[in-house]
Amino acid sequence: MIGVAAVAVAIAGGGPAPHDHAVAAIVPRRAFIDDVPTQVLCTATLVAERAVLTAGHCVDDYGRGTLELHFGPRLDAPTHTRLVSDIVLHPQYSPTTSAFDLAVLWLNEPVALQPATIDPTILDGPMLDRSLRAVGWSSGERRTGQVAADIVDISTFTYLPDPHMTCRGDSGGPVMATTEGIERIVGVTSAGDIACEAWGAAARLDDTIAEWIAVAPAKAEAIVEIDAVCSQSCTSDAQCPGDLICADEGQCTVRGLEAGNLADTCHGNDACGSGVCVPMGATARCLDPCGDLHRDPIEPAGGCRIAGADDASGAPLRTIASWMLMMLVVVGRARRRSAPAS
């Protein structure tokens, strides 16, 4: 969060950031539309219609089908939701330093929002004590605060409280400077002191960042239709729609769920015969498993229930999938500004 620095009692600092429309919360990918995100993993910023800039350490342990982005001032009322279909770390990223602690998340479809502007050259001028603005997420709300530039080098810069400071959940969020009345991103929040009182560090945007962001991941020639998952095979994740992955059986599937067609749109699990309404970014779709949900119940041989082996309510499918997705969540490093598990 953005908090007031160097005080004896923790006092919420900064304030809400309702107008930073391009800044989103990174949350674990939901398997069911009725699930409400309770954890913000990190912050990210829309810099092109499908490209979102964040910190590399926020996403280096995650793969396709594990993350989604929520745009809006509050987590419980997102204005836009998108899936993360590809994760690309900066070519020089290392988990041991804030230098090049950058990544681009490619969304499954464009967002109708104005992307933020980046400018790697602003930090080339005098920056000592210059006021900067940071934006990040805390307690389900997008917040902003002022910090002051301190030490600037070729690939990172540090900042001091002015009077606010970045904290857990702000990793990946933008640090911005204003020149000639225009605010631009100059860095991405990476680390700071554990008390969120003394200093913060950001990965500086380099001269190649615009070119790097402009290169979208290549798409495979063969694309499986979202409503024909059961009848069309895949050989790689790139052939699957949205953020679906290609399972060992050669079918596209939502990570953690049984493969199935996603033909009909829905607004809740109760609207689907299978009891499973899957978020797919801007929409949600009923999952119609390729297997027969109406077969006779099977008694498990062990202590675990078999997904889809009970009645048609979809409860076993939901239980197993929720457990599997929960196991995908990785606790952020202590030195980083990533949010702790809640």
Short mmCIF file of C-alpha atoms in Angstrom, two decimals:
data_model
loop_
_atom_site.label_atom_id
_atom_site.label_comp_id
_atom_site.label_asym_id
_atom_site.label_seq_id
_atom_site.Cartn_x
_atom_site.Cartn_y
_atom_site.Cartn_z
CA MET A 1 0.00 0.00 0.00
CA ILE A 2 0.99 3.65 -0.09
CA GLY A 3 1.76 4.57 3.51
CA VAL A 4 3.06 7.59 5.42
CA ALA A 5 6.76 7.15 6.13
CA ALA A 6 8.84 7.63 9.29
CA VAL A 7 6.04 7.76 11.84
CA ALA A 8 5.73 5.90 15.13
CA VAL A 9 2.20 4.72 14.45
CA ALA A 10 1.19 3.25 11.10
CA ILE A 11 -1.15 5.73 9.43
CA ALA A 12 -2.70 5.17 6.03
CA GLY A 13 -1.09 7.64 3.67
CA GLY A 14 -1.61 8.82 0.16
CA GLY A 15 -5.14 8.46 -1.08
CA PRO A 16 -7.45 6.77 -3.56
CA ALA A 17 -6.45 6.89 -7.22
CA PRO A 18 -9.77 6.79 -9.11
CA HIS A 19 -8.37 8.45 -12.23
CA ASP A 20 -5.39 6.15 -12.82
CA HIS A 21 -7.49 3.99 -15.13
CA ALA A 22 -4.51 2.25 -16.73
CA VAL A 23 -3.26 0.83 -13.40
CA ALA A 24 -4.61 -2.64 -12.63
CA ALA A 25 -4.41 -5.26 -9.90
CA ILE A 26 -2.81 -8.62 -10.67
CA VAL A 27 -4.84 -11.37 -8.99
CA PRO A 28 -4.84 -15.19 -9.14
CA ARG A 29 -6.91 -16.44 -12.06
CA ARG A 30 -10.39 -17.42 -10.92
CA ALA A 31 -11.85 -20.73 -12.07
CA PHE A 32 -15.44 -19.72 -11.27
CA ILE A 33 -17.26 -16.46 -11.98
CA ASP A 34 -18.81 -16.40 -8.51
CA ASP A 35 -15.38 -16.31 -6.86
CA VAL A 36 -14.35 -12.87 -5.56
CA PRO A 37 -10.61 -12.12 -5.53
CA THR A 38 -9.34 -11.58 -2.00
CA GLN A 39 -5.64 -11.19 -2.77
CA VAL A 40 -3.75 -8.66 -4.87
CA LEU A 41 -0.44 -10.18 -5.94
CA CYS A 42 1.03 -7.06 -7.54
CA THR A 43 0.28 -3.94 -9.57
CA ALA A 44 0.56 -3.46 -13.35
CA THR A 45 0.03 -0.69 -15.90
CA LEU A 46 -1.53 -0.79 -19.35
CA VAL A 47 1.03 0.59 -21.82
CA ALA A 48 -0.56 -0.65 -25.07
CA GLU A 49 -4.01 -1.99 -25.87
CA ARG A 50 -2.95 -5.55 -24.92
CA ALA A 51 0.39 -5.02 -23.15
CA VAL A 52 0.66 -4.50 -19.40
CA LEU A 53 3.94 -3.53 -17.70
CA THR A 54 4.82 -4.93 -14.26
CA ALA A 55 7.80 -6.16 -12.21
CA GLY A 56 9.50 -9.37 -13.28
CA HIS A 57 9.59 -10.81 -9.75
CA CYS A 58 5.80 -10.49 -9.58
CA VAL A 59 5.29 -13.06 -12.32
CA ASP A 60 8.46 -15.14 -12.74
CA ASP A 61 6.89 -18.04 -10.82
CA TYR A 62 3.63 -17.96 -12.77
CA GLY A 63 2.68 -19.48 -16.08
CA ARG A 64 -0.08 -19.23 -18.65
CA GLY A 65 -3.55 -19.58 -17.19
CA THR A 66 -2.69 -18.50 -13.64
CA LEU A 67 -3.28 -14.73 -13.60
CA GLU A 68 -5.89 -12.13 -14.46
CA LEU A 69 -5.99 -8.34 -14.40
CA HIS A 70 -8.67 -6.21 -12.74
CA PHE A 71 -8.94 -2.59 -13.87
CA GLY A 72 -10.94 -0.17 -11.75
CA PRO A 73 -10.64 1.80 -8.50
CA ARG A 74 -11.64 -1.15 -6.30
CA LEU A 75 -11.10 -4.88 -6.49
CA ASP A 76 -14.72 -5.70 -5.63
CA ALA A 77 -16.07 -3.66 -8.55
CA PRO A 78 -13.72 -3.94 -11.56
CA THR A 79 -14.62 -1.94 -14.65
CA HIS A 80 -12.62 -4.28 -16.91
CA THR A 81 -11.26 -7.78 -16.35
CA ARG A 82 -8.79 -9.53 -18.65
CA LEU A 83 -6.90 -12.80 -18.66
CA VAL A 84 -3.11 -13.02 -18.97
CA SER A 85 -2.36 -15.14 -22.03
CA ASP A 86 1.43 -14.64 -22.16
CA ILE A 87 4.14 -13.58 -19.69
CA VAL A 88 7.41 -12.16 -21.08
CA LEU A 89 10.25 -11.30 -18.71
CA HIS A 90 12.80 -8.62 -19.61
CA PRO A 91 15.71 -10.32 -21.44
CA GLN A 92 18.10 -9.18 -18.68
CA TYR A 93 15.82 -9.94 -15.73
CA SER A 94 17.39 -11.49 -12.63
CA PRO A 95 15.51 -12.36 -9.41
CA THR A 96 18.41 -11.10 -7.30
CA THR A 97 18.38 -7.43 -8.31
CA SER A 98 16.01 -4.57 -9.08
CA ALA A 99 17.88 -3.89 -12.32
CA PHE A 100 15.66 -4.93 -15.24
CA ASP A 101 12.99 -6.17 -12.81
CA LEU A 102 10.44 -5.82 -15.60
CA ALA A 103 7.90 -7.98 -17.40
CA VAL A 104 5.12 -7.57 -19.94
CA LEU A 105 1.83 -9.38 -19.52
CA TRP A 106 -0.06 -9.89 -22.77
CA LEU A 107 -3.82 -9.83 -22.29
CA ASN A 108 -6.21 -12.19 -24.04
CA GLU A 109 -7.98 -9.22 -25.62
CA PRO A 110 -7.58 -5.42 -25.79
CA VAL A 111 -8.83 -3.07 -23.08
CA ALA A 112 -10.80 0.04 -24.02
CA LEU A 113 -8.69 2.31 -21.82
CA GLN A 114 -6.07 4.96 -22.56
CA PRO A 115 -2.63 3.39 -22.05
CA ALA A 116 -0.14 5.20 -19.84
CA THR A 117 2.83 6.93 -21.47
CA ILE A 118 6.39 5.79 -20.83
CA ASP A 119 9.59 7.85 -21.13
CA PRO A 120 12.99 6.37 -20.27
CA THR A 121 14.79 9.68 -20.93
CA ILE A 122 13.35 11.83 -18.14
CA LEU A 123 15.75 10.42 -15.54
CA ASP A 124 18.72 11.60 -17.60
CA GLY A 125 18.24 15.11 -16.21
CA PRO A 126 18.70 16.38 -12.61
CA MET A 127 16.52 14.18 -10.39
CA LEU A 128 17.76 14.57 -6.80
CA ASP A 129 14.79 15.30 -4.51
CA ARG A 130 12.51 15.60 -7.52
CA SER A 131 8.91 14.71 -6.67
CA LEU A 132 7.58 11.49 -8.19
CA ARG A 133 4.19 9.82 -7.95
CA ALA A 134 3.68 6.11 -7.30
CA VAL A 135 0.48 4.12 -7.77
CA GLY A 136 -0.27 0.71 -6.28
CA TRP A 137 -2.87 -1.55 -4.71
CA SER A 138 -3.67 -2.18 -1.05
CA SER A 139 -6.70 -3.54 0.80
CA GLY A 140 -8.61 -3.92 -2.41
CA GLU A 141 -8.19 -0.30 -3.47
CA ARG A 142 -5.99 1.53 -5.98
CA ARG A 143 -3.99 4.21 -4.15
CA THR A 144 -1.37 6.84 -4.92
CA GLY A 145 1.27 8.83 -3.05
CA GLN A 146 4.26 11.11 -3.49
CA VAL A 147 7.89 10.05 -3.21
CA ALA A 148 11.15 11.87 -3.92
CA ALA A 149 13.87 10.71 -6.31
CA ASP A 150 17.17 9.90 -4.63
CA ILE A 151 19.93 7.87 -6.32
CA VAL A 152 19.64 7.28 -10.06
CA ASP A 153 21.85 4.90 -12.00
CA ILE A 154 21.69 3.34 -15.43
CA SER A 155 19.15 0.62 -14.61
CA THR A 156 17.55 1.50 -11.24
CA PHE A 157 16.70 4.41 -9.02
CA THR A 158 15.80 4.77 -5.37
CA TYR A 159 13.30 7.13 -3.81
CA LEU A 160 12.56 8.54 -0.37
CA PRO A 161 9.29 9.41 1.40
CA ASP A 162 7.71 12.69 0.31
CA PRO A 163 5.84 11.99 2.60
CA HIS A 164 4.46 8.63 1.37
CA MET A 165 6.15 5.33 0.59
CA THR A 166 5.37 2.25 -1.45
CA CYS A 167 4.66 -0.98 0.40
CA ARG A 168 3.39 -4.54 -0.10
CA GLY A 169 1.15 -4.88 -3.13
CA ASP A 170 2.76 -1.98 -4.99
CA SER A 171 5.39 -4.08 -6.79
CA GLY A 172 5.03 -3.68 -10.52
CA GLY A 173 3.23 -0.36 -10.13
CA PRO A 174 4.28 2.77 -12.02
CA VAL A 175 6.56 5.49 -10.67
CA MET A 176 5.87 8.64 -12.67
CA ALA A 177 7.46 12.03 -13.26
CA THR A 178 5.86 15.13 -14.74
CA THR A 179 7.62 17.25 -17.35
CA GLU A 180 6.04 20.10 -19.30
CA GLY A 181 2.72 19.26 -17.71
CA ILE A 182 2.71 15.66 -18.95
CA GLU A 183 3.04 12.71 -16.58
CA ARG A 184 5.02 9.70 -17.81
CA ILE A 185 6.19 6.39 -16.36
CA VAL A 186 9.92 6.41 -15.61
CA GLY A 187 10.16 3.23 -13.53
CA VAL A 188 8.43 0.23 -11.99
CA THR A 189 8.31 -0.37 -8.22
CA SER A 190 10.59 -3.26 -7.27
CA ALA A 191 11.72 -3.27 -3.62
CA GLY A 192 12.08 -1.32 -0.38
CA ASP A 193 12.70 -1.51 3.34
CA ILE A 194 10.53 -4.03 5.17
CA ALA A 195 8.85 -1.36 7.32
CA CYS A 196 7.81 0.68 4.25
CA GLU A 197 9.19 3.80 5.89
CA ALA A 198 12.67 4.66 4.67
CA TRP A 199 13.22 3.95 0.98
CA GLY A 200 11.94 2.30 -2.16
CA ALA A 201 13.63 1.06 -5.33
CA ALA A 202 12.39 0.93 -8.89
CA ALA A 203 13.57 -0.68 -12.09
CA ARG A 204 14.38 2.10 -14.51
CA LEU A 205 12.93 1.87 -18.00
CA ASP A 206 15.72 1.53 -20.56
CA ASP A 207 15.96 2.86 -24.09
CA THR A 208 14.76 -0.42 -25.62
CA ILE A 209 11.58 -0.69 -23.55
CA ALA A 210 9.22 0.72 -26.20
CA GLU A 211 10.55 -1.68 -28.84
CA TRP A 212 10.38 -4.59 -26.39
CA ILE A 213 6.76 -3.84 -25.47
CA ALA A 214 5.76 -3.51 -29.12
CA VAL A 215 6.77 -7.08 -29.96
CA ALA A 216 3.72 -9.24 -29.28
CA PRO A 217 4.20 -13.01 -28.82
CA ALA A 218 3.86 -14.96 -32.03
CA LYS A 219 0.59 -16.79 -32.53
CA ALA A 220 0.47 -20.36 -33.76
CA GLU A 221 -1.25 -20.92 -37.10
CA ALA A 222 -3.78 -23.46 -35.83
CA ILE A 223 -6.22 -22.04 -33.27
CA VAL A 224 -8.74 -24.19 -31.41
CA GLU A 225 -12.24 -22.71 -31.33
CA ILE A 226 -13.48 -21.99 -27.83
CA ASP A 227 -16.76 -23.82 -28.49
CA ALA A 228 -15.04 -26.85 -30.03
CA VAL A 229 -12.48 -27.81 -27.42
CA CYS A 230 -13.76 -31.38 -27.25
CA SER A 231 -13.54 -31.99 -31.00
CA GLN A 232 -10.35 -30.09 -31.88
CA SER A 233 -6.91 -31.11 -30.65
CA CYS A 234 -3.92 -28.98 -29.69
CA THR A 235 -0.18 -29.50 -29.49
CA SER A 236 0.83 -26.26 -27.74
CA ASP A 237 -0.67 -23.64 -25.43
CA ALA A 238 -0.43 -21.00 -28.15
CA GLN A 239 -3.08 -22.87 -30.16
CA CYS A 240 -5.62 -22.50 -27.34
CA PRO A 241 -7.97 -19.51 -26.98
CA GLY A 242 -7.73 -17.00 -24.14
CA ASP A 243 -5.41 -18.28 -21.44
CA LEU A 244 -6.31 -21.95 -21.88
CA ILE A 245 -3.48 -24.46 -21.81
CA CYS A 246 -2.95 -27.58 -23.92
CA ALA A 247 -3.30 -30.60 -21.62
CA ASP A 248 -1.40 -33.85 -22.03
CA GLU A 249 -4.52 -35.35 -23.60
CA GLY A 250 -4.25 -32.86 -26.48
CA GLN A 251 -7.25 -30.74 -25.46
CA CYS A 252 -7.36 -27.09 -24.47
CA THR A 253 -8.49 -26.53 -20.91
CA VAL A 254 -8.73 -23.97 -18.13
CA ARG A 255 -5.83 -24.73 -15.79
CA GLY A 256 -7.13 -26.91 -12.96
CA LEU A 257 -10.41 -27.83 -14.69
CA GLU A 258 -11.53 -30.71 -16.86
CA ALA A 259 -11.43 -29.95 -20.58
CA GLY A 260 -14.74 -28.87 -22.07
CA ASN A 261 -16.45 -26.67 -24.63
CA LEU A 262 -17.04 -23.04 -23.63
CA ALA A 263 -19.87 -22.09 -25.95
CA ASP A 264 -22.56 -20.32 -23.90
CA THR A 265 -22.03 -17.06 -22.03
CA CYS A 266 -23.14 -16.88 -18.40
CA HIS A 267 -23.29 -14.58 -15.39
CA GLY A 268 -23.19 -17.14 -12.60
CA ASN A 269 -22.57 -20.83 -11.89
CA ASP A 270 -26.31 -21.44 -11.48
CA ALA A 271 -26.85 -20.51 -15.14
CA CYS A 272 -24.85 -23.52 -16.32
CA GLY A 273 -26.00 -27.12 -16.41
CA SER A 274 -22.55 -28.21 -15.25
CA GLY A 275 -22.60 -25.67 -12.42
CA VAL A 276 -19.39 -24.14 -13.74
CA CYS A 277 -19.32 -20.61 -15.19
CA VAL A 278 -15.73 -19.76 -16.07
CA PRO A 279 -14.39 -16.17 -16.23
CA MET A 280 -12.84 -15.55 -19.64
CA GLY A 281 -11.75 -11.95 -19.31
CA ALA A 282 -14.46 -9.56 -20.48
CA THR A 283 -17.03 -12.37 -20.49
CA ALA A 284 -17.74 -15.69 -18.78
CA ARG A 285 -18.76 -19.00 -20.33
CA CYS A 286 -20.35 -22.24 -19.21
CA LEU A 287 -17.92 -25.14 -19.18
CA ASP A 288 -19.49 -28.24 -20.75
CA PRO A 289 -16.97 -30.98 -19.90
CA CYS A 290 -16.00 -33.40 -22.65
CA GLY A 291 -16.61 -36.26 -20.20
CA ASP A 292 -20.10 -37.41 -19.25
CA LEU A 293 -21.13 -35.70 -16.00
CA HIS A 294 -24.29 -37.81 -15.82
CA ARG A 295 -22.58 -41.19 -15.46
CA ASP A 296 -23.12 -43.27 -12.30
CA PRO A 297 -21.22 -42.09 -9.21
CA ILE A 298 -17.80 -43.64 -8.72
CA GLU A 299 -16.48 -44.53 -5.31
CA PRO A 300 -12.94 -43.12 -5.00
CA ALA A 301 -10.30 -45.65 -3.98
CA GLY A 302 -8.44 -43.09 -1.88
CA GLY A 303 -9.27 -40.06 0.21
CA CYS A 304 -9.66 -37.64 -2.70
CA ARG A 305 -12.83 -37.08 -4.67
CA ILE A 306 -12.72 -37.55 -8.42
CA ALA A 307 -13.55 -34.44 -10.44
CA GLY A 308 -16.86 -34.94 -12.23
CA ALA A 309 -17.55 -38.31 -10.62
CA ASP A 310 -20.49 -37.18 -8.51
CA ASP A 311 -23.82 -35.74 -9.64
CA ALA A 312 -24.34 -33.04 -12.28
CA SER A 313 -24.07 -30.17 -9.80
CA GLY A 314 -20.38 -29.69 -10.58
CA ALA A 315 -19.46 -29.57 -6.88
CA PRO A 316 -16.57 -32.10 -7.07
CA LEU A 317 -15.18 -30.32 -10.13
CA ARG A 318 -15.29 -27.03 -8.29
CA THR A 319 -13.74 -28.38 -5.10
CA ILE A 320 -10.77 -30.04 -6.78
CA ALA A 321 -10.16 -27.10 -9.12
CA SER A 322 -10.23 -24.54 -6.31
CA TRP A 323 -7.66 -26.56 -4.37
CA MET A 324 -5.42 -26.90 -7.40
CA LEU A 325 -5.55 -23.19 -8.24
CA MET A 326 -4.87 -22.25 -4.65
CA MET A 327 -1.69 -24.34 -4.76
CA LEU A 328 -0.50 -22.25 -7.73
CA VAL A 329 -0.33 -19.06 -5.67
CA VAL A 330 3.28 -18.34 -4.77
CA VAL A 331 4.12 -16.22 -1.73
CA GLY A 332 6.10 -13.11 -2.75
CA ARG A 333 9.66 -12.53 -1.64
CA ALA A 334 10.03 -10.56 1.62
CA ARG A 335 12.32 -7.99 0.10
CA ARG A 336 9.86 -7.13 -2.61
CA ARG A 337 6.80 -4.94 -2.64
CA SER A 338 4.56 -7.90 -3.55
CA ALA A 339 1.50 -8.43 -1.41
CA PRO A 340 1.66 -11.18 1.23
CA ALA A 341 -0.87 -14.00 1.14
CA SER A 342 -4.09 -13.02 2.85
#
